């Protein structure tokens, strides 16, 4: 009953009203203020206040019934409609050696993408300038940007308020200064997980486990329609689930982690290959060492995935990263081990598939993150309808 | 734009209004209709409709300002207030050999608990009758019950609409018929996880992993303040995470599962003990075989927990079940293995502790589930404030 609780409640009420009006407009198209009042149950004065705020932010615009092509029986009422130019979102994925950018409209349709390489030694500040120049060079109308999502390689620690810390914060601040809009940030592999769940191989499911087999092994978890963050902000580090406590040492300081079996370097070490294209060619040529190396990686992957799936009971497992290019040579043994060790109830409706989004996954996930972390959508699972905010 | 989307949106709007009115009343105490209208922004007609529905359900009652002790400057307005007798919740936990029940008031304070044993062969129908008689015998005023939460031993499959299937549905239907209120149900170990997170050893954290070492090994995951369900409805089956692909066979049909190392039967088999009290006594007496058996169980537990924690990045791990009574003999090696295999960022703020709720955990979790699954709270993380619905 402390009155200190009041501002929180009122803020929650206001946000809820805004979101519901936007949801009504998404579901029913342009509406007059009277129609919104009727459908939302809001008083005229509250409604007027909220619509003014939405107009000011550029989230909605007004139009005549004629302009929207709607027939109106009486005098032409002014209609409120989602701003078609609003809600453009920019996604940026900063890897160790290249940046990907993507621009999407309010309906999450991709309007443009681009990529630029840089040396691994490039500073974060320089990477941001390269990315901003890349966005300019796309010559796409950004309109009134809703926000920017940023992915960065490497762990993204969180401060006490849940905001990204370290390099991610530095990059987010520089990007925010350049575009003058809110920026959200996360690890780029977790963002690829979000993208695969929202618009890739996991579309249509609210429970997706994503694992990425590359120089390292990372991943991300979407559970009940949300990207899990965890208290440490690092949820999804499937690459460091132990396969065998007595296994080979891992870069993380542990032993027998999945990364020590199913990363590109681990597979190359196992088959004596110099690089991945060479190892894939050897595999194609029927080389026994190459086959054994991919098979070992796949079995380790499947065993770890079985544990993760028994813990989380997902519907889809999506495998991305360069190693997934080996196809059945790695996914076959992975699926076999997964099915052998997953509980009958867990494996019954479980599907394992290769990732479908390619190298833009991180940038697309950064776009999805903007909607995912919007305070207007706080608490709403948003992946239910195939990735478009509900 | 399909008009088929409309009822969903309108239903969402209505539920949101109800929840916000209840939240206002919780935060500010008794309010007049005019005050609610002002604070909520709802029109008089919408408000009147919603308050009528809440009155009818018994969620709120009306009172005069005098009766509530509130001073009113003008004529005494009728105030709307949360029904103090409303919100009583009943929790029932049906194990294989006994049922626990608990009754809590609207503030989640426990008013009464009770337990009854039965033979393992007792039918579900008979178990329900025993439980209902037990509740009657507690002679506690149930008032207008908000709902009943039911936990059952064994897996709880879900139908396409996410409702419990199998024995859980049968029990829920029989209980609902007896009390005439909505019943929610889940596996009782998952409910113990919810209880430990809401009011036990995990209180204060939104990210809790719970594992129960008993005849079998089960668990439950609370992530970002929510009990994870998973697509299959079975999230939390940590007992079937593989420790070693070549390990001993497990009752689930798999090999090398945690349950084959860290369940009561596994520990007894490893030390040649007849029963758990005997094994614990041997442990206390310094018996080497007993010590080795608990140590092996602890190491397997820690290894599996490291994988689960690297995947989920929780803040707390809570270990319950009869085997936890061995204390350091099992938790010591578990913590050691957990710290050795957990990522530095994951283990930094991670705490492993024994469960604190005892045998009532399942019934208390069943009570928490009623609030957790309330449509009024759909989408709201509710564990943030130490377990009371926000």
XYZ file of C-alpha atoms in Angstrom:
780
model
C 0.000 0.000 0.000
C 3.093 2.233 -0.073
C 2.385 5.240 -2.256
C 5.906 4.795 -3.629
C 4.496 1.992 -5.776
C 2.181 4.374 -7.558
C 4.377 5.831 -10.315
C 5.362 2.326 -11.347
C 1.759 1.250 -11.646
C 0.719 4.361 -13.541
C 3.662 4.022 -15.927
C 2.649 0.406 -16.483
C -0.914 1.505 -17.162
C 0.228 4.139 -19.676
C 2.513 1.719 -21.517
C -0.233 -0.848 -21.610
C -2.656 1.625 -23.176
C -0.125 2.613 -25.853
C 0.635 -0.977 -26.727
C -3.037 -1.881 -26.888
C -3.811 0.995 -29.232
C -0.925 -0.029 -31.487
C -2.116 -3.641 -31.310
C -5.631 -2.563 -32.302
C -4.267 -0.606 -35.272
C -2.122 -3.544 -36.340
C -5.057 -5.925 -36.095
C -7.778 -3.735 -37.617
C -6.075 -1.119 -39.786
C -6.896 2.621 -39.724
C -9.491 3.598 -37.071
C -11.209 6.800 -36.051
C -10.647 8.073 -32.515
C -14.243 7.127 -31.711
C -13.629 3.576 -32.895
C -10.445 3.324 -30.852
C -12.280 4.624 -27.795
C -15.036 2.061 -28.291
C -12.679 -0.862 -28.842
C -10.164 0.008 -26.149
C -12.582 1.189 -23.489
C -10.417 4.240 -22.847
C -11.958 7.603 -21.973
C -11.760 10.348 -24.606
C -9.325 12.405 -22.529
C -6.932 9.485 -21.873
C -7.144 8.438 -25.494
C -6.425 11.941 -26.742
C -3.350 12.144 -24.530
C -1.999 8.807 -25.697
C -2.697 9.393 -29.389
C -0.950 12.779 -29.140
C 2.122 11.092 -27.672
C 2.105 8.423 -30.397
C 1.710 11.111 -33.110
C 4.580 13.078 -31.645
C 6.824 9.991 -31.638
C 5.855 9.297 -35.257
C 4.483 5.872 -34.354
C 1.090 6.755 -35.865
C -0.119 9.330 -38.398
C -3.554 10.724 -39.214
C -5.248 10.356 -42.574
C -8.699 10.972 -44.008
C -10.968 8.016 -44.615
C -10.748 8.821 -48.340
C -6.961 8.743 -48.341
C -6.970 5.295 -46.745
C -9.531 4.064 -49.261
C -12.070 3.367 -46.550
C -15.732 4.113 -47.090
C -17.355 6.145 -44.384
C -21.143 6.562 -44.123
C -21.217 9.992 -42.448
C -18.878 12.942 -42.699
C -15.276 11.910 -43.412
C -13.704 11.198 -40.024
C -10.015 11.610 -39.422
C -8.445 8.197 -39.007
C -5.444 7.156 -36.975
C -3.125 4.677 -38.660
C 0.296 3.137 -38.067
C 2.943 5.307 -39.666
C 4.065 3.307 -42.713
C 7.412 5.101 -42.586
C 7.759 4.523 -38.865
C 9.253 1.520 -37.280
C 12.228 1.232 -39.594
C 14.819 -0.653 -37.643
C 18.523 -0.996 -38.251
C 20.478 -4.100 -37.303
C 24.287 -4.253 -37.120
C 26.353 -7.357 -36.451
C 29.998 -6.696 -35.567
C 32.045 -9.853 -36.026
C 35.781 -10.172 -35.547
C 36.483 -9.615 -39.239
C 33.387 -8.024 -40.814
C 30.220 -6.109 -40.099
C 26.782 -6.962 -41.506
C 23.973 -4.400 -41.525
C 20.279 -4.771 -42.389
C 17.350 -2.355 -42.500
C 13.757 -3.522 -41.959
C 10.406 -1.738 -42.107
C 7.663 -1.791 -39.468
C 6.430 -5.144 -40.783
C 9.949 -6.583 -40.345
C 10.446 -6.790 -44.116
C 14.110 -6.359 -45.024
C 14.664 -3.268 -47.178
C 18.446 -3.476 -47.565
C 21.509 -5.347 -46.373
C 25.244 -4.816 -46.688
C 28.574 -6.071 -45.405
C 32.165 -4.776 -45.053
C 35.344 -6.587 -44.021
C 37.984 -5.244 -41.634
C 41.129 -6.582 -39.994
C 40.721 -8.428 -36.713
C 42.898 -5.770 -35.085
C 40.453 -2.959 -35.988
C 39.319 -0.981 -32.927
C 35.648 -0.942 -31.930
C 35.476 2.798 -32.638
C 36.795 2.291 -36.164
C 34.415 -0.664 -36.710
C 31.473 1.571 -35.796
C 32.591 4.254 -38.284
C 32.933 1.604 -41.016
C 29.422 0.339 -40.235
C 27.861 3.820 -40.238
C 29.498 4.618 -43.593
C 28.187 1.304 -44.905
C 24.635 2.226 -43.847
C 24.975 5.635 -45.586
C 26.208 3.900 -48.735
C 23.084 1.717 -48.884
C 21.115 4.874 -49.857
C 17.959 3.566 -48.188
C 15.512 5.949 -46.512
C 15.843 5.232 -42.803
C 12.827 7.498 -42.079
C 12.192 8.038 -38.382
C 14.191 5.089 -37.010
C 12.495 3.098 -34.235
C 15.808 1.945 -32.938
C 19.026 0.144 -33.695
C 19.979 -3.343 -32.611
C 23.645 -4.168 -32.303
C 25.337 -7.548 -32.085
C 28.957 -7.959 -31.063
C 31.252 -10.979 -31.068
C 32.302 -12.135 -27.611
C 30.542 -12.233 -24.281
C 28.269 -9.328 -23.339
C 28.305 -8.871 -19.576
C 25.450 -6.928 -17.971
C 25.547 -4.268 -15.297
C 23.220 -4.331 -12.271
C 20.411 -2.755 -14.289
C 20.672 -5.367 -17.017
C 22.329 -3.006 -19.506
C 25.170 -4.324 -21.674
C 28.625 -3.606 -20.352
C 32.111 -3.691 -21.920
C 32.613 -3.515 -25.695
C 28.872 -3.872 -26.369
C 28.138 -0.733 -24.362
C 30.914 1.190 -26.093
C 29.595 0.196 -29.518
C 25.962 0.889 -28.547
C 26.839 4.361 -27.284
C 28.761 5.271 -30.437
C 25.952 3.973 -32.665
C 23.322 5.783 -30.574
C 25.250 9.031 -30.912
C 25.430 8.639 -34.682
C 21.732 7.864 -35.239
C 20.193 9.644 -32.260
C 17.878 6.740 -31.324
C 17.783 4.054 -28.612
C 20.196 1.182 -29.165
C 19.889 -2.347 -27.778
C 22.819 -4.749 -27.852
C 23.662 -8.381 -27.280
C 26.114 -11.076 -28.278
C 25.771 -11.726 -32.022
C 25.379 -15.503 -31.714
C 22.466 -15.052 -29.308
C 20.982 -12.647 -31.853
C 21.381 -15.242 -34.605
C 19.362 -17.584 -32.348
C 16.631 -14.967 -32.041
C 16.598 -14.465 -35.815
C 16.419 -18.198 -36.579
C 13.513 -18.502 -34.112
C 11.714 -15.425 -35.443
C 12.213 -15.805 -39.193
C 14.541 -18.718 -39.915
C 14.596 -22.476 -39.410
C 12.749 -22.181 -36.068
C 9.845 -20.082 -37.342
C 6.516 -21.092 -35.883
C 7.931 -22.496 -32.682
C 8.226 -20.736 -29.313
C 10.896 -23.118 -28.035
C 14.076 -23.187 -30.078
C 17.631 -24.194 -29.217
C 20.228 -22.707 -31.561
C 23.867 -23.782 -31.720
C 26.551 -22.282 -33.919
C 29.618 -24.349 -34.883
C 32.373 -22.014 -35.984
C 35.838 -21.010 -34.705
C 34.142 -21.383 -31.344
C 30.805 -22.972 -30.439
C 28.044 -20.667 -29.198
C 24.297 -20.604 -29.134
C 21.101 -19.097 -27.855
C 17.852 -20.304 -26.311
C 14.346 -19.119 -27.117
C 11.955 -20.491 -24.466
C 8.248 -19.746 -24.337
C 8.800 -17.135 -27.071
C 11.576 -15.240 -25.330
C 15.327 -15.093 -25.800
C 16.678 -16.269 -22.457
C 19.263 -13.969 -20.992
C 20.077 -15.557 -17.638
C 21.312 -13.739 -14.561
C 24.815 -13.443 -16.028
C 23.480 -12.288 -19.418
C 25.212 -15.178 -21.163
C 22.500 -17.833 -21.493
C 23.100 -20.065 -24.516
C 26.789 -20.931 -24.122
C 26.160 -24.488 -25.277
C 29.745 -24.707 -26.515
C 30.858 -25.053 -22.916
C 28.585 -27.859 -21.850
C 30.901 -30.733 -20.893
C 30.929 -33.772 -23.176
C 33.415 -35.688 -21.033
C 34.888 -34.441 -17.737
C 38.189 -36.109 -18.695
C 38.162 -34.706 -22.231
C 40.628 -32.363 -23.948
C 41.285 -28.875 -22.517
C 39.105 -26.030 -23.804
C 39.957 -22.369 -24.398
C 37.590 -21.429 -21.550
C 39.845 -23.108 -18.992
C 37.548 -26.107 -18.619
C 37.936 -29.650 -19.933
C 35.946 -31.697 -22.407
C 33.616 -28.862 -23.497
C 31.604 -29.282 -26.714
C 33.811 -26.587 -28.277
C 36.797 -28.919 -27.887
C 35.006 -31.439 -30.152
C 32.732 -29.548 -32.528
C 34.464 -26.270 -33.429
C 36.321 -25.753 -36.720
C 39.756 -25.946 -35.027
C 38.776 -29.119 -33.144
C 37.628 -30.842 -36.338
C 40.745 -29.728 -38.241
C 42.975 -31.001 -35.418
C 41.128 -34.332 -35.439
C 41.559 -34.911 -39.178
C 44.856 -33.101 -39.676
C 43.313 -30.612 -42.101
C 44.770 -27.174 -42.805
C 41.501 -25.352 -43.325
C 37.757 -26.021 -43.454
C 37.359 -25.985 -47.280
C 40.148 -28.578 -47.440
C 38.496 -30.731 -44.777
C 35.116 -30.498 -46.546
C 36.764 -31.494 -49.834
C 38.445 -34.465 -48.132
C 35.058 -35.434 -46.679
C 33.500 -35.290 -50.157
C 36.357 -37.417 -51.506
C 35.545 -40.110 -48.933
C 38.610 -39.520 -46.739
C 38.270 -41.741 -43.637
C 40.017 -39.328 -41.242
C 37.774 -36.448 -42.322
C 34.668 -38.602 -41.944
C 35.759 -39.740 -38.466
C 36.470 -36.146 -37.380
C 33.031 -34.893 -38.441
C 31.406 -37.993 -36.984
C 33.113 -37.395 -33.608
C 32.006 -33.758 -33.670
C 28.449 -34.773 -34.517
C 28.252 -37.370 -31.749
C 29.513 -34.872 -29.174
C 27.032 -32.305 -30.460
C 24.116 -34.762 -30.252
C 25.031 -35.858 -26.727
C 25.153 -32.257 -25.507
C 21.957 -31.369 -27.359
C 20.209 -34.328 -25.695
C 21.066 -32.893 -22.292
C 19.994 -29.405 -23.315
C 16.748 -30.751 -24.800
C 15.925 -32.895 -21.751
C 16.429 -29.745 -19.664
C 14.402 -27.408 -21.883
C 12.028 -29.614 -23.912
C 12.217 -27.469 -27.069
C 10.449 -28.151 -30.354
C 13.311 -27.216 -32.679
C 17.060 -27.480 -32.649
C 18.773 -25.309 -35.260
C 22.445 -25.860 -36.146
C 24.322 -23.005 -37.819
C 27.926 -21.939 -38.397
C 30.491 -23.015 -40.993
C 30.699 -26.617 -39.772
C 27.013 -27.121 -40.569
C 28.103 -27.009 -44.225
C 29.254 -30.617 -43.740
C 25.544 -31.520 -43.719
C 24.706 -35.137 -42.944
C 28.329 -35.965 -42.101
C 27.900 -33.998 -38.889
C 24.099 -33.642 -38.522
C 23.521 -37.385 -39.054
C 25.560 -38.576 -36.046
C 24.301 -35.575 -34.062
C 20.679 -36.519 -34.674
C 21.398 -40.151 -33.867
C 23.005 -39.292 -30.503
C 20.292 -36.751 -29.758
C 17.545 -39.332 -30.332
C 19.376 -41.991 -28.339
C 19.751 -39.767 -25.270
C 16.637 -37.561 -25.413
C 13.621 -38.627 -23.350
C 10.793 -40.176 -25.408
C 8.443 -37.271 -24.548
C 11.099 -34.744 -25.487
C 12.129 -36.292 -28.802
C 8.586 -37.067 -29.961
C 7.967 -33.666 -31.605
C 11.563 -32.486 -31.751
C 13.117 -31.498 -35.083
C 16.779 -30.815 -35.778
C 17.526 -28.692 -38.833
C 20.325 -26.636 -40.354
C 20.102 -22.857 -39.921
C 18.439 -21.088 -42.825
C 19.456 -17.441 -42.563
C 23.125 -17.403 -43.548
C 25.629 -14.716 -42.563
C 22.966 -12.014 -42.091
C 21.411 -13.906 -39.152
C 23.113 -11.713 -36.542
C 21.984 -8.445 -38.170
C 18.434 -9.782 -38.571
C 18.474 -10.856 -34.932
C 19.610 -7.359 -33.962
C 16.491 -6.039 -35.728
C 14.324 -8.577 -33.912
C 15.931 -7.551 -30.614
C 14.624 -3.984 -30.994
C 11.029 -5.269 -30.960
C 11.907 -7.921 -28.355
C 13.264 -5.357 -25.888
C 10.717 -2.617 -26.585
C 9.165 -1.488 -23.297
C 5.846 -1.444 -25.169
C 6.107 -5.172 -25.605
C 7.583 -5.925 -22.204
C 6.233 -9.213 -21.028
C 4.589 -10.184 -24.301
C 5.904 -13.279 -26.016
C 6.364 -12.030 -29.547
C 7.422 -14.998 -31.570
C 4.079 -16.735 -31.555
C 2.924 -15.524 -34.961
C 5.957 -16.468 -36.984
C 8.089 -13.623 -35.835
C 5.942 -10.546 -36.266
C 5.205 -8.758 -33.021
C 1.736 -9.834 -31.846
C -6.006 -6.955 -40.882
C -8.110 -10.114 -40.696
C -11.139 -9.454 -38.531
C -10.568 -12.909 -37.043
C -7.759 -11.369 -34.998
C -10.199 -8.996 -33.320
C -11.617 -11.131 -30.486
C -8.070 -12.000 -29.398
C -7.095 -8.365 -29.200
C -10.283 -7.336 -27.411
C -9.935 -10.176 -24.918
C -6.360 -9.071 -24.292
C -7.565 -5.506 -23.757
C -10.246 -6.625 -21.276
C -7.844 -8.793 -19.289
C -5.349 -5.978 -19.211
C -7.938 -3.592 -17.776
C -8.916 -6.084 -15.070
C -5.322 -6.700 -14.067
C -4.559 -2.988 -13.976
C -7.535 -2.280 -11.743
C -6.477 -5.049 -9.368
C -2.890 -3.760 -9.479
C -4.120 -0.248 -8.615
C -6.120 -1.600 -5.677
C -3.149 -3.623 -4.457
C -0.853 -0.611 -4.718
C -3.177 2.079 -3.342
C -5.791 0.373 -1.184
C -9.568 1.039 -1.415
C -10.541 3.513 -4.157
C -13.765 5.108 -5.323
C -14.907 4.419 -8.864
C -14.042 8.023 -9.762
C -10.509 7.549 -8.454
C -10.106 4.317 -10.384
C -11.355 6.021 -13.539
C -8.891 8.874 -13.045
C -5.917 6.613 -12.354
C -6.644 4.001 -14.970
C -7.792 6.305 -17.753
C -10.765 4.020 -18.415
C -14.142 5.398 -19.446
C -16.976 5.198 -16.886
C -18.868 2.637 -18.952
C -15.866 0.324 -19.449
C -14.948 0.674 -15.808
C -18.462 -0.114 -14.642
C -18.516 -3.251 -16.775
C -15.165 -4.461 -15.459
C -15.877 -3.690 -11.808
C -19.194 -5.544 -12.102
C -17.359 -8.593 -13.415
C -14.786 -8.412 -10.616
C -17.559 -8.031 -8.001
C -19.392 -10.994 -9.435
C -16.239 -13.128 -9.276
C -15.662 -12.038 -5.675
C -12.257 -10.572 -6.509
C -13.316 -7.181 -5.129
C -16.010 -5.993 -2.707
C -17.522 -2.586 -2.043
C -17.349 -0.781 1.278
C -18.125 2.677 2.591
C -15.270 5.071 3.237
C -16.178 4.918 6.930
C -15.958 1.137 7.024
C -12.470 1.239 5.527
C -11.399 3.909 8.007
C -10.739 6.384 5.235
C -11.670 10.022 5.664
C -13.667 11.490 2.839
C -14.181 15.245 2.446
C -17.565 15.165 0.648
C -20.431 12.732 0.889
C -19.261 9.211 1.760
C -18.377 7.572 -1.562
C -18.668 3.843 -2.055
C -15.170 2.395 -2.320
C -13.971 -0.625 -4.232
C -11.461 -2.809 -2.405
C -9.788 -6.183 -2.857
C -11.905 -8.849 -1.207
C -9.946 -9.763 1.925
C -11.562 -13.184 1.920
C -10.802 -13.649 -1.786
C -7.687 -15.099 -3.178
C -7.481 -18.090 -0.872
C -5.655 -20.721 -2.823
C -5.425 -24.442 -2.233
C -2.375 -26.476 -3.210
C -2.322 -30.276 -3.437
C 0.704 -32.435 -4.125
C -0.062 -36.047 -5.024
C 3.029 -38.187 -4.593
C 3.239 -41.923 -5.113
C 2.664 -42.635 -1.414
C 1.174 -39.518 0.203
C -0.636 -36.269 -0.503
C 0.326 -32.880 0.927
C -2.149 -30.002 0.980
C -1.683 -26.333 1.869
C -4.025 -23.338 2.009
C -2.759 -19.775 1.482
C -4.450 -16.387 1.666
C -4.345 -13.639 -0.952
C -0.957 -12.507 0.335
C 0.391 -16.069 -0.131
C 0.619 -16.577 3.648
C 0.094 -20.231 4.521
C -3.007 -20.704 6.685
C -2.891 -24.483 7.059
C -1.117 -27.596 5.827
C -1.756 -31.304 6.132
C -0.604 -34.664 4.828
C -2.000 -38.224 4.440
C -0.303 -41.431 3.375
C -1.722 -44.029 1.015
C -0.491 -47.185 -0.650
C 1.354 -46.817 -3.953
C -1.376 -48.906 -5.565
C -4.113 -46.387 -4.628
C -6.063 -45.193 -7.674
C -6.002 -41.508 -8.662
C -9.723 -41.234 -7.938
C -9.256 -42.588 -4.432
C -6.227 -40.298 -3.867
C -8.380 -37.282 -4.775
C -11.076 -38.337 -2.280
C -8.424 -38.769 0.441
C -7.056 -35.289 -0.323
C -10.494 -33.638 -0.305
C -11.320 -35.270 3.050
C -7.962 -34.058 4.362
C -8.797 -30.490 3.324
C -12.184 -30.747 5.077
C -10.479 -32.044 8.230
C -8.208 -28.976 8.375
C -11.291 -26.936 9.365
C -9.927 -23.828 7.710
C -12.252 -21.309 6.050
C -11.577 -21.645 2.330
C -13.760 -18.592 1.616
C -14.345 -17.965 -2.081
C -11.416 -19.969 -3.444
C -9.379 -18.299 -6.208
C -8.294 -21.621 -7.533
C -6.598 -24.893 -6.799
C -3.143 -25.925 -7.907
C -2.421 -29.626 -8.243
C 0.907 -31.402 -8.479
C 1.198 -35.031 -9.530
C 4.158 -37.373 -9.552
C 5.287 -38.437 -13.011
C 5.389 -36.678 -16.353
C 2.551 -34.325 -17.249
C 2.062 -34.317 -21.014
C 0.193 -31.382 -22.584
C -2.495 -31.393 -25.234
C -2.384 -29.059 -28.242
C -3.863 -26.202 -26.195
C -1.226 -26.554 -23.502
C -3.621 -28.157 -20.997
C -2.372 -31.048 -18.882
C -3.191 -34.470 -20.204
C -3.197 -37.958 -18.668
C -3.374 -38.500 -14.907
C -2.909 -34.778 -14.197
C -6.035 -33.936 -16.183
C -8.020 -36.683 -14.464
C -6.981 -35.409 -11.034
C -7.566 -31.754 -11.978
C -11.073 -32.534 -13.230
C -12.020 -34.444 -10.090
C -10.629 -31.692 -7.845
C -12.368 -28.996 -9.904
C -15.678 -30.843 -9.580
C -15.271 -31.058 -5.811
C -14.386 -27.395 -5.238
C -16.135 -25.780 -8.206
C -13.178 -23.549 -9.146
C -10.503 -23.517 -11.867
C -7.693 -26.008 -11.333
C -4.159 -25.797 -12.726
C -1.839 -28.780 -12.672
C 1.763 -29.715 -13.291
C 4.400 -32.243 -12.314
C 5.087 -31.942 -8.573
C 8.863 -31.660 -8.906
C 8.487 -28.722 -11.292
C 6.135 -27.197 -8.712
C 8.745 -27.675 -5.982
C 11.129 -25.723 -8.237
C 8.599 -22.918 -8.514
C 8.116 -22.888 -4.734
C 11.859 -22.823 -3.980
C 12.230 -19.907 -6.422
C 9.215 -18.031 -5.066
C 9.599 -18.581 -1.331
C 12.457 -20.978 -0.639
C 16.207 -21.152 -1.175
C 15.953 -19.283 -4.484
C 13.957 -16.324 -3.189
C 15.059 -13.020 -4.621
C 16.396 -14.445 -7.846
C 14.615 -14.663 -11.204
C 16.909 -17.389 -12.531
C 16.892 -20.586 -10.513
C 17.779 -24.172 -11.398
C 16.235 -26.743 -9.054
C 17.198 -30.402 -8.936
C 15.633 -33.063 -6.737
C 17.606 -36.190 -5.812
C 15.191 -38.877 -4.723
C 14.087 -42.290 -6.017
C 14.507 -40.585 -9.363
C 16.164 -37.301 -10.253
C 13.940 -34.453 -11.462
C 13.990 -30.710 -11.506
C 12.577 -27.458 -12.763
C 13.865 -24.238 -14.274
C 12.785 -20.704 -13.438
C 14.220 -18.341 -16.066
C 13.588 -14.608 -16.169
C 10.978 -15.099 -13.422
C 8.982 -17.802 -15.184
C 8.721 -21.556 -14.733
C 9.843 -22.907 -18.099
C 7.457 -25.399 -19.574
C 9.010 -26.281 -22.925
C 7.137 -27.411 -26.000
C 6.715 -30.910 -24.553
C 5.625 -29.571 -21.146
C 8.492 -31.407 -19.445
C 11.231 -28.766 -19.110
C 13.463 -29.451 -16.121
C 14.207 -33.170 -16.541
C 17.791 -32.656 -15.410
C 17.905 -36.255 -14.198
C 18.203 -37.371 -17.797
C 21.059 -35.167 -18.879
C 23.856 -37.572 -19.881
C 26.902 -37.705 -17.603
C 28.728 -40.234 -19.785
C 27.418 -41.641 -23.071
C 28.975 -45.002 -22.140
C 27.592 -44.947 -18.602
C 25.184 -47.363 -16.873
C 21.667 -47.910 -18.272
C 18.901 -45.647 -16.966
C 15.223 -46.361 -16.349
C 14.338 -43.954 -19.192
C 15.917 -46.252 -21.771
C 19.007 -44.064 -22.156
C 22.541 -44.565 -20.859
C 24.662 -42.644 -18.385
C 21.909 -40.232 -17.277
C 22.424 -38.269 -14.040
C 19.665 -40.390 -12.475
C 21.907 -43.453 -12.907
C 24.496 -41.755 -10.628
C 22.689 -39.444 -8.237
C 19.375 -41.078 -7.324
C 18.810 -42.938 -4.040
C 18.883 -46.379 -5.764
C 22.084 -45.470 -7.655
C 23.868 -44.401 -4.462
C 22.652 -47.502 -2.591
C 23.843 -49.736 -5.421
C 27.241 -48.011 -5.419
C 27.816 -48.466 -1.686
C 25.915 -51.722 -1.190
C 23.472 -50.104 1.252
C 20.015 -51.468 1.979
C 18.291 -48.152 2.546
C 19.099 -44.445 2.692
C 19.093 -44.079 6.516
C 21.605 -46.936 6.637
C 23.787 -45.333 3.976
C 23.676 -41.966 5.751
C 24.630 -43.653 9.035
C 27.552 -45.427 7.311
C 28.611 -42.065 5.878
C 28.551 -40.521 9.361
C 30.601 -43.455 10.687
C 33.295 -42.720 8.089
C 32.584 -45.736 5.868
C 34.795 -45.451 2.767
C 32.324 -47.125 0.388
C 29.515 -44.790 1.478
C 31.753 -41.740 1.126
C 32.845 -42.834 -2.368
C 29.232 -43.426 -3.436
C 28.066 -39.963 -2.356
C 31.206 -38.415 -3.822
C 30.539 -40.076 -7.197
C 26.937 -38.861 -7.102
C 28.080 -35.342 -6.234
C 30.648 -35.200 -9.021
C 28.104 -36.378 -11.596
C 25.621 -33.816 -10.275
C 28.172 -30.983 -10.475
C 29.201 -31.901 -14.013
C 25.602 -31.907 -15.217
C 24.820 -28.695 -13.339
C 27.828 -27.021 -15.004
C 26.354 -27.821 -18.404
C 22.900 -26.651 -17.351
C 24.353 -23.456 -15.862
C 26.499 -22.671 -18.913
C 23.327 -23.070 -20.983
C 21.060 -20.991 -18.726
C 23.351 -18.692 -16.688
C 21.220 -18.835 -13.519
C 21.972 -17.119 -10.226
C 20.971 -19.952 -7.919
C 21.108 -23.719 -7.988
C 18.907 -25.384 -5.376
C 19.337 -29.077 -4.525
C 16.452 -30.885 -2.849
C 15.277 -34.452 -2.271
C 16.292 -37.072 0.292
C 19.878 -37.380 -0.948
C 20.512 -33.718 -0.132
C 20.374 -34.833 3.524
C 23.947 -36.087 2.999
C 24.974 -32.414 3.007
C 28.609 -31.687 2.194
C 29.316 -35.327 1.338
C 27.338 -34.807 -1.866
C 27.096 -31.006 -2.202
C 30.853 -30.519 -1.696
C 31.977 -32.568 -4.722
C 28.991 -31.206 -6.670
C 30.048 -27.633 -6.045
C 33.660 -28.462 -6.886
C 32.735 -30.016 -10.244
C 30.274 -27.210 -10.955
C 32.945 -24.557 -10.382
C 35.528 -26.468 -12.418
C 33.277 -26.736 -15.471
C 31.178 -23.556 -15.290
C 32.319 -20.561 -17.339
C 33.959 -17.797 -15.263
C 31.127 -15.347 -16.084
C 28.529 -17.942 -15.144
C 30.063 -19.040 -11.852
C 30.945 -15.517 -10.665
C 27.584 -14.819 -9.000
C 26.283 -18.388 -8.874
C 25.275 -19.924 -5.551
C 24.484 -23.578 -4.874
C 22.353 -24.267 -1.814
C 20.218 -27.023 -0.306
C 16.441 -26.679 -0.696
C 14.727 -24.990 2.230
C 11.046 -25.906 1.978
C 10.889 -29.553 2.950
C 8.132 -31.972 1.940
C 5.499 -29.213 1.511
C 7.421 -27.701 -1.431
C 5.162 -29.329 -4.026
C 1.936 -28.113 -2.384
C 3.389 -24.606 -1.957
C 4.430 -24.652 -5.606
C 0.898 -25.689 -6.563
C -0.322 -22.540 -4.783
C 2.281 -20.429 -6.600
C 1.174 -21.998 -9.893
C -2.343 -20.600 -9.482
C -0.970 -17.043 -9.516
C 1.650 -17.976 -12.126
C -0.940 -19.287 -14.582
C -3.649 -16.715 -13.865
C -4.755 -15.216 -17.169
C -4.804 -11.889 -15.337
C -1.074 -12.146 -14.876
C -0.295 -13.679 -18.250
C 3.044 -12.393 -19.404
C 4.019 -10.740 -16.132
C 7.122 -12.075 -14.441
C 5.885 -12.537 -10.909
C 8.834 -13.687 -8.892
C 10.674 -10.384 -8.908
C 9.472 -9.201 -5.516
C 10.350 -12.224 -3.452
C 7.467 -14.336 -4.616
C 4.387 -12.200 -4.131
C 2.560 -11.447 -7.358
C 3.598 -7.948 -8.507
